[in-house]
mmCIF file with all atom_site columns, C-alpha atoms in Angstrom:
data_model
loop_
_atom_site.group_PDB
_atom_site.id
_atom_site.type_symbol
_atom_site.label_atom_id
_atom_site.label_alt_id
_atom_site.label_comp_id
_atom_site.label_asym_id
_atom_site.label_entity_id
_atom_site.label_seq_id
_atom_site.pdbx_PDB_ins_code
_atom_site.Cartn_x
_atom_site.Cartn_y
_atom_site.Cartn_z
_atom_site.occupancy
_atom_site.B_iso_or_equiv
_atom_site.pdbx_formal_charge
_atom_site.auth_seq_id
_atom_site.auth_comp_id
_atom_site.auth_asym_id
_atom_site.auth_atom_id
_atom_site.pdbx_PDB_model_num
ATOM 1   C CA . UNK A 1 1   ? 96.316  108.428 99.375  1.00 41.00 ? 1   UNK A CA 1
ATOM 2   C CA . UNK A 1 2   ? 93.749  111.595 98.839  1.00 44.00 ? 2   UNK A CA 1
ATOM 3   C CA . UNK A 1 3   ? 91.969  113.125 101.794 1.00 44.00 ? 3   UNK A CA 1
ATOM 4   C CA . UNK A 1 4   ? 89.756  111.101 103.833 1.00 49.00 ? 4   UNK A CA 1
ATOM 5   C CA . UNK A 1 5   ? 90.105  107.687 101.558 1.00 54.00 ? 5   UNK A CA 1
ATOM 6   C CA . UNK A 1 6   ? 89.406  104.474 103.525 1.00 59.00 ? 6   UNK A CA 1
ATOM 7   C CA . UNK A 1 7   ? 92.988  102.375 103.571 1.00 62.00 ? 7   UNK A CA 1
ATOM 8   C CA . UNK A 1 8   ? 92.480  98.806  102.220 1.00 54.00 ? 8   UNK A CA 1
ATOM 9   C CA . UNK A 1 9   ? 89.853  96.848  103.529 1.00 58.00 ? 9   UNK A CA 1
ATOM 10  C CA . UNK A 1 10  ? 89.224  99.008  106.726 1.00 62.00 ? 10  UNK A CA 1
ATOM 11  C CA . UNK A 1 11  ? 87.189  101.903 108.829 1.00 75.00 ? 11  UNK A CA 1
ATOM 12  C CA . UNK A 1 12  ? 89.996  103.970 109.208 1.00 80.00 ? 12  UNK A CA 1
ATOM 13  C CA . UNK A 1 13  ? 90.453  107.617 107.069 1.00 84.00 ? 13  UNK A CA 1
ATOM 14  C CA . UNK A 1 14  ? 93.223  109.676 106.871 1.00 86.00 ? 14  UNK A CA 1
ATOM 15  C CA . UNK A 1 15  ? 92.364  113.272 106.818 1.00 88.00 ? 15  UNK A CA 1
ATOM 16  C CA . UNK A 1 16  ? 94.882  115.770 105.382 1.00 88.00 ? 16  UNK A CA 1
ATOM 17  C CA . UNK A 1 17  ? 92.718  118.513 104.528 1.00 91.00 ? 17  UNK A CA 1
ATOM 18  C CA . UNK A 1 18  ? 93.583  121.730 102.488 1.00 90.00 ? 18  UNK A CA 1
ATOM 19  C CA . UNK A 1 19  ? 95.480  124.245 103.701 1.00 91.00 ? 19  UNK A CA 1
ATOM 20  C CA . UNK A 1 20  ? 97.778  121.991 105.575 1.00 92.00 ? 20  UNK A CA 1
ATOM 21  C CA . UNK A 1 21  ? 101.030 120.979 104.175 1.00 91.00 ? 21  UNK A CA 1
ATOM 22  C CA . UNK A 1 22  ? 101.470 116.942 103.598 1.00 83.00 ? 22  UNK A CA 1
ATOM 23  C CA . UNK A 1 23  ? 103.371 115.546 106.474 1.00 83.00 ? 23  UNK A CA 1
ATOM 24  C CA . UNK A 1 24  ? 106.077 112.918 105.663 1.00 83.00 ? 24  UNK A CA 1
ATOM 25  C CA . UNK A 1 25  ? 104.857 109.773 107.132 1.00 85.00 ? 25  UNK A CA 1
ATOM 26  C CA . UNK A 1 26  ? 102.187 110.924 109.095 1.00 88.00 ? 26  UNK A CA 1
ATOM 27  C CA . UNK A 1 27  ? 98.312  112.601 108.648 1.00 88.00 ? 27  UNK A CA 1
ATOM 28  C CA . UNK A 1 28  ? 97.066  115.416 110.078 1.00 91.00 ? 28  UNK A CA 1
ATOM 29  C CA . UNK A 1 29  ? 94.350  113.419 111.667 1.00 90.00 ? 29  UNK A CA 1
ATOM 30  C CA . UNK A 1 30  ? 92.783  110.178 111.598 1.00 86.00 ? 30  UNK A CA 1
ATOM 31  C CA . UNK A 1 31  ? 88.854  109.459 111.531 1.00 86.00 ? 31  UNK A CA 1
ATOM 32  C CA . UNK A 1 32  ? 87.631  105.698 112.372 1.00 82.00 ? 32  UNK A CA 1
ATOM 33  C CA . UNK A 1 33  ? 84.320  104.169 112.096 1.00 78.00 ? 33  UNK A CA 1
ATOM 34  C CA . UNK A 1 34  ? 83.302  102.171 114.899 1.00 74.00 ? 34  UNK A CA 1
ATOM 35  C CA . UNK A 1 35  ? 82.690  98.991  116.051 1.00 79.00 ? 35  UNK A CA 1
ATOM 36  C CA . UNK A 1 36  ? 85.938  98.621  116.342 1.00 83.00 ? 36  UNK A CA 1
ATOM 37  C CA . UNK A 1 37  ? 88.438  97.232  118.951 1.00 89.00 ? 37  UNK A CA 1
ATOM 38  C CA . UNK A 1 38  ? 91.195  99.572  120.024 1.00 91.00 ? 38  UNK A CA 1
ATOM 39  C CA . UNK A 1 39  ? 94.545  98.340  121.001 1.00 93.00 ? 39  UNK A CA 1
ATOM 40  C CA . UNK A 1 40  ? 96.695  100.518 123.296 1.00 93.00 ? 40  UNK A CA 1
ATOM 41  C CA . UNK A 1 41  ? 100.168 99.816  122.668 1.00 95.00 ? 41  UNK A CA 1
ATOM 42  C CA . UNK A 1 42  ? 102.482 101.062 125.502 1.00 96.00 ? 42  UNK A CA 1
ATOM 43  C CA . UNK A 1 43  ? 105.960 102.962 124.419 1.00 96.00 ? 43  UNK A CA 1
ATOM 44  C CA . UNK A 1 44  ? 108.433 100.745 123.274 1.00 97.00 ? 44  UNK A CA 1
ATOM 45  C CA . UNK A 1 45  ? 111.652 100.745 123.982 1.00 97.00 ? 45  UNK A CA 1
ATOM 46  C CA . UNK A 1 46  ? 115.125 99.063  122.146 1.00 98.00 ? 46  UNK A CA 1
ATOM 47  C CA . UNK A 1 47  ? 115.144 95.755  124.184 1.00 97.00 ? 47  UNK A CA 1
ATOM 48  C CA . UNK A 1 48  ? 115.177 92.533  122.954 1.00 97.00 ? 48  UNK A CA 1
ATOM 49  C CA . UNK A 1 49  ? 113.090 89.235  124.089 1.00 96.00 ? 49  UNK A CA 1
ATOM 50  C CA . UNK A 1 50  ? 115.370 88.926  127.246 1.00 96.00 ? 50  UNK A CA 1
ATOM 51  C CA . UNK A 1 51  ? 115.593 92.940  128.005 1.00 95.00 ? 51  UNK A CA 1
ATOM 52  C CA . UNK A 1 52  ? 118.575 93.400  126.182 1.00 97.00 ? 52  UNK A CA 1
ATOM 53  C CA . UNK A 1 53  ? 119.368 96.600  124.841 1.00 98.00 ? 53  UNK A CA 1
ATOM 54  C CA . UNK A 1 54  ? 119.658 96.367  121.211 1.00 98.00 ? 54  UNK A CA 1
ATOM 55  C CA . UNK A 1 55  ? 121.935 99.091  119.340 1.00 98.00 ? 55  UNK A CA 1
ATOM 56  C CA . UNK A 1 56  ? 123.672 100.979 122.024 1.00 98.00 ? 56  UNK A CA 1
ATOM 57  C CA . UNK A 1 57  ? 124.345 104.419 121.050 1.00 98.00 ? 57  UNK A CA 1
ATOM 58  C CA . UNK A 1 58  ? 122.582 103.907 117.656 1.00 98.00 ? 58  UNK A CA 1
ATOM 59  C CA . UNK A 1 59  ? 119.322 105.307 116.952 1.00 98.00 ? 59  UNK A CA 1
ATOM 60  C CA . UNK A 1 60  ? 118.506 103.332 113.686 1.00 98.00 ? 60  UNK A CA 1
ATOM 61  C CA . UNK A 1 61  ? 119.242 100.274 115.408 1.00 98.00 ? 61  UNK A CA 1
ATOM 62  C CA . UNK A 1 62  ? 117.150 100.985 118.121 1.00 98.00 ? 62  UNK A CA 1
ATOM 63  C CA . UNK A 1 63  ? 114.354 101.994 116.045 1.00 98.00 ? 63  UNK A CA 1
ATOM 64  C CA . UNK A 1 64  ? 114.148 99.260  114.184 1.00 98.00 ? 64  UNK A CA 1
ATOM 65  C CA . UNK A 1 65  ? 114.036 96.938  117.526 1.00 98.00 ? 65  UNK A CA 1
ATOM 66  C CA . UNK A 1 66  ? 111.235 98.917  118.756 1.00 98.00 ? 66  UNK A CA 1
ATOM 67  C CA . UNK A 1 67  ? 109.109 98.887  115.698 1.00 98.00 ? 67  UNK A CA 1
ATOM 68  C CA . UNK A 1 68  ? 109.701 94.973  115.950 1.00 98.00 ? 68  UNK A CA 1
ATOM 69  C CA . UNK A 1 69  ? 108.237 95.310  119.369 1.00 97.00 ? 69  UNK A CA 1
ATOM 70  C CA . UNK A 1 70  ? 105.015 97.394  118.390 1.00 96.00 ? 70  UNK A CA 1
ATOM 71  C CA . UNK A 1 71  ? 104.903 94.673  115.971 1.00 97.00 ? 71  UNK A CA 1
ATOM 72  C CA . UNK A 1 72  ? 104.833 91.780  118.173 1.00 97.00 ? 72  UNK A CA 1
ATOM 73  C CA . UNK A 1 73  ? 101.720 93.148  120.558 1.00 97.00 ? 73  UNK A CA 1
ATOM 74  C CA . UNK A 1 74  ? 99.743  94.246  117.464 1.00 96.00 ? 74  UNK A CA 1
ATOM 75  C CA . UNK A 1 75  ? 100.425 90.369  115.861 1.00 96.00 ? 75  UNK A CA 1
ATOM 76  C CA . UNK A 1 76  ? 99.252  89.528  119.230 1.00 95.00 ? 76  UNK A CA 1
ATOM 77  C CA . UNK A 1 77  ? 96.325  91.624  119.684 1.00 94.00 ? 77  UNK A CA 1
ATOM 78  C CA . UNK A 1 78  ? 95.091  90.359  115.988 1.00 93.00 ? 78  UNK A CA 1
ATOM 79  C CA . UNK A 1 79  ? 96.274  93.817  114.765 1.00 95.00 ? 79  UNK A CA 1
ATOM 80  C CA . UNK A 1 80  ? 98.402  94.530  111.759 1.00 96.00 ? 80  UNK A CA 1
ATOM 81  C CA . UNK A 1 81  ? 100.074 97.914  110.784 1.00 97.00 ? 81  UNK A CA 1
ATOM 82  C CA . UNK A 1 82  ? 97.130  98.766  108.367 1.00 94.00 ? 82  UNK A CA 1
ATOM 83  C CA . UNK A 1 83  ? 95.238  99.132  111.683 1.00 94.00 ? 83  UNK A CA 1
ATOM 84  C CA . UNK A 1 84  ? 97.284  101.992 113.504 1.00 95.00 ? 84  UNK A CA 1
ATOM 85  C CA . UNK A 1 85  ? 96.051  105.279 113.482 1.00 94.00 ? 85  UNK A CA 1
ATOM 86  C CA . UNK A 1 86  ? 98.712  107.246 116.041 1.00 96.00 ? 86  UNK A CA 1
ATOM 87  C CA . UNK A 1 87  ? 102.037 107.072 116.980 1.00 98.00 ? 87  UNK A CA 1
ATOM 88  C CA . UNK A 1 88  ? 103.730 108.549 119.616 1.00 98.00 ? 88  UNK A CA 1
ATOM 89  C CA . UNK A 1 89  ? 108.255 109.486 119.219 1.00 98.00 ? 89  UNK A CA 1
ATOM 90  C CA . UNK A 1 90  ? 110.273 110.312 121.853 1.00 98.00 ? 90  UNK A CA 1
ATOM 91  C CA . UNK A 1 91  ? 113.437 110.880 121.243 1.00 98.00 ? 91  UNK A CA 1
ATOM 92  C CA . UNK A 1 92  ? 116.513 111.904 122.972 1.00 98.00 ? 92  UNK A CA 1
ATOM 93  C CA . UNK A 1 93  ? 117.906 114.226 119.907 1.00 98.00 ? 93  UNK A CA 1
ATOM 94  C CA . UNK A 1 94  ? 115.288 115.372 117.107 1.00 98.00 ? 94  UNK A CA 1
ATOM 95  C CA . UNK A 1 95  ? 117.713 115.782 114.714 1.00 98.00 ? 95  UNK A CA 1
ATOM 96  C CA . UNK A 1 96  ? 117.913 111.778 114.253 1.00 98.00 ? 96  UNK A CA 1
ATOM 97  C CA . UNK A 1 97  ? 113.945 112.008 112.420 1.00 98.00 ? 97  UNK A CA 1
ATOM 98  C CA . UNK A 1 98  ? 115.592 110.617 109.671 1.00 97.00 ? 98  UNK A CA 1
ATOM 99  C CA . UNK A 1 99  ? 116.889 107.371 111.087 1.00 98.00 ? 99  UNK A CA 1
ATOM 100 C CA . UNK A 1 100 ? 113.615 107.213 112.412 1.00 98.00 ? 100 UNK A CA 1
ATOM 101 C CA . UNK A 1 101 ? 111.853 107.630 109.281 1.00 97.00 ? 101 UNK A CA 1
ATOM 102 C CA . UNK A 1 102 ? 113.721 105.563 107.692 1.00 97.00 ? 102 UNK A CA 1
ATOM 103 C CA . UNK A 1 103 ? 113.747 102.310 110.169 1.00 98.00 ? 103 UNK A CA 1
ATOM 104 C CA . UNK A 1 104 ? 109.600 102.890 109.710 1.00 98.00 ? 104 UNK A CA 1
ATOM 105 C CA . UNK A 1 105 ? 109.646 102.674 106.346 1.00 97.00 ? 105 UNK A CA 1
ATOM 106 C CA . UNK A 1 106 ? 110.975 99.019  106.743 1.00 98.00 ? 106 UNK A CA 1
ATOM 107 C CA . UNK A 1 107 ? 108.020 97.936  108.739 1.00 98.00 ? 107 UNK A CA 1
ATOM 108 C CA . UNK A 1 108 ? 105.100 100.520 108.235 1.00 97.00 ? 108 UNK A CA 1
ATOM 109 C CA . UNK A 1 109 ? 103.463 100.220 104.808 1.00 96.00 ? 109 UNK A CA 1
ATOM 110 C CA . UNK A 1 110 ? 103.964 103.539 102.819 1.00 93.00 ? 110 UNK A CA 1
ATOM 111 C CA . UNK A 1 111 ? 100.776 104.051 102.364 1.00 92.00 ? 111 UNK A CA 1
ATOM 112 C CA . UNK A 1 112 ? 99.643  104.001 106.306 1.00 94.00 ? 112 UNK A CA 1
ATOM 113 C CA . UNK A 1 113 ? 100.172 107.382 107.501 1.00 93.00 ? 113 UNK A CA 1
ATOM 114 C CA . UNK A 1 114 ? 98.565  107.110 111.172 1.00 95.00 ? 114 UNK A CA 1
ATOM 115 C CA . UNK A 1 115 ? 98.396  110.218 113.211 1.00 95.00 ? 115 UNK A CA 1
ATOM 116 C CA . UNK A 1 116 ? 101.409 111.341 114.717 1.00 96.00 ? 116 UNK A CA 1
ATOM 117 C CA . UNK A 1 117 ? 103.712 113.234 117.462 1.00 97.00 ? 117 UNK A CA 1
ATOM 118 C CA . UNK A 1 118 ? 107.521 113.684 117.979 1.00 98.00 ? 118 UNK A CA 1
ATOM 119 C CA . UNK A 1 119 ? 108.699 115.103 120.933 1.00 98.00 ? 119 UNK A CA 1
ATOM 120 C CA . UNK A 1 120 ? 112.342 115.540 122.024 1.00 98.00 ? 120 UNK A CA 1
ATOM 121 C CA . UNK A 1 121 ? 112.875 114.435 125.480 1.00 98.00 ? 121 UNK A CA 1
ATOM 122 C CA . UNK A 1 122 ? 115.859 114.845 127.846 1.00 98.00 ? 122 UNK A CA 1
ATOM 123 C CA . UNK A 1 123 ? 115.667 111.272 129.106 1.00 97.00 ? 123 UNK A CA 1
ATOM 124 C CA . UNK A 1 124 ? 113.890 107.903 128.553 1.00 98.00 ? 124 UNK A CA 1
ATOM 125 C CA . UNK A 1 125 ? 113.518 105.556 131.656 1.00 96.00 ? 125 UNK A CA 1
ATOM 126 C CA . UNK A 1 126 ? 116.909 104.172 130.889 1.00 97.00 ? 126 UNK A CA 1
ATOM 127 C CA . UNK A 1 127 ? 119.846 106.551 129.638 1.00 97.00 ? 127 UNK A CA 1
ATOM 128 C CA . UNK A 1 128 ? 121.145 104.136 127.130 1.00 98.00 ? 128 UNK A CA 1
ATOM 129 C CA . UNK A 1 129 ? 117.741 104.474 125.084 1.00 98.00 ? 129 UNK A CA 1
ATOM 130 C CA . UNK A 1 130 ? 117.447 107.027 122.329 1.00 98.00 ? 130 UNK A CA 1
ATOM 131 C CA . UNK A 1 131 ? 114.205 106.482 121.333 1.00 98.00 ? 131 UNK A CA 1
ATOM 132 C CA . UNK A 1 132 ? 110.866 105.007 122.748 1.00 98.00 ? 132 UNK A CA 1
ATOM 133 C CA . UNK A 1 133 ? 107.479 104.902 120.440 1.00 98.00 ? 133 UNK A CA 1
ATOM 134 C CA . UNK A 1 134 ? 104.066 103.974 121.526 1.00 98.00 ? 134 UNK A CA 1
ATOM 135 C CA . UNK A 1 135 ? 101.053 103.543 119.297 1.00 97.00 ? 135 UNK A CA 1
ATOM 136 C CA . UNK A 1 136 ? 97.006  103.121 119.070 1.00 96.00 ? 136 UNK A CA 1
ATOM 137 C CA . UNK A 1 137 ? 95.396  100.310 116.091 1.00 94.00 ? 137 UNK A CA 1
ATOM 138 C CA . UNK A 1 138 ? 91.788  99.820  115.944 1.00 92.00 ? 138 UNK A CA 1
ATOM 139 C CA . UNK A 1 139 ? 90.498  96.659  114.484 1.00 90.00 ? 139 UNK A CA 1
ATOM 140 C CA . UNK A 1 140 ? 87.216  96.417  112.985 1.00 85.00 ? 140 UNK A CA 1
ATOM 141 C CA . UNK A 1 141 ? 84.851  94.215  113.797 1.00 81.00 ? 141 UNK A CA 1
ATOM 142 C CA . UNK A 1 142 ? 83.127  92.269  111.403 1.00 71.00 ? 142 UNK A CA 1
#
């Protein structure tokens, strides 16, 4: 998607201006036209339904359980993954990106590159979790 082009049927632009190399996955920023309604989704963590950790000691696993749960409270909050425009990645080693990347891909469209941080931490709030993810959508009003 070229510089500042709307994504499908929305307010939001991605801006990856000159000068800055493409990042994979992500934009450098992310401009949105308002009225809109923005949904705060708190990190996410690798539990299932019950609180069950899901994947121990396997990031992929884990990753893909907590993009199902971003995916739950933007279904619920009438938001969809076209509407995201930042994500936040903590994760315990930074050298597991690609497992990360790669469990996205399976539920973030390709062409939705919201803005984005990854920051290694030394602990989540449990020590069995490897990775927690939190995100912001805004949904335009019509």
């Amino acid at each position: 998607m070229s510089d500042h082009e709307l994504r499908a049927g929305t307010d939001i632009r991605q801006i990856d201006p000159p000068g800055l190399p493409a990042g994979p996955g992500y934009s450098h920023g992310v401009s949105v036209e308002v009225p809109g309604r923005l949904v705060l989704v708190s990190g996410q963590v690798p539990v299932d339904e019950t609180g069950a950790l899901v994947g121990p000691g396997d990031l992929a696993a884990q990753t893909r359980q907590v993009f199902r749960n971003i995916q739950t409270v933007l279904t619920d909050a009438g938001a969809t993954w076209e509407h995201v425009v930042r994500l936040g990645y903590y994760l315990r080693d930074a050298t597991g990106v690609g497992a990360v990347r790669e469990a996205r891909a399976e539920f973030v469209p390709e062409h939705v590159t919201p803005a984005a941080t990854l920051v290694e931490v030394s602990r989540l709030v449990r020590e069995e979790f490897l990775v927690e993810i939190d995100a912001m959508a805004v949904v335009p009003i019509r």
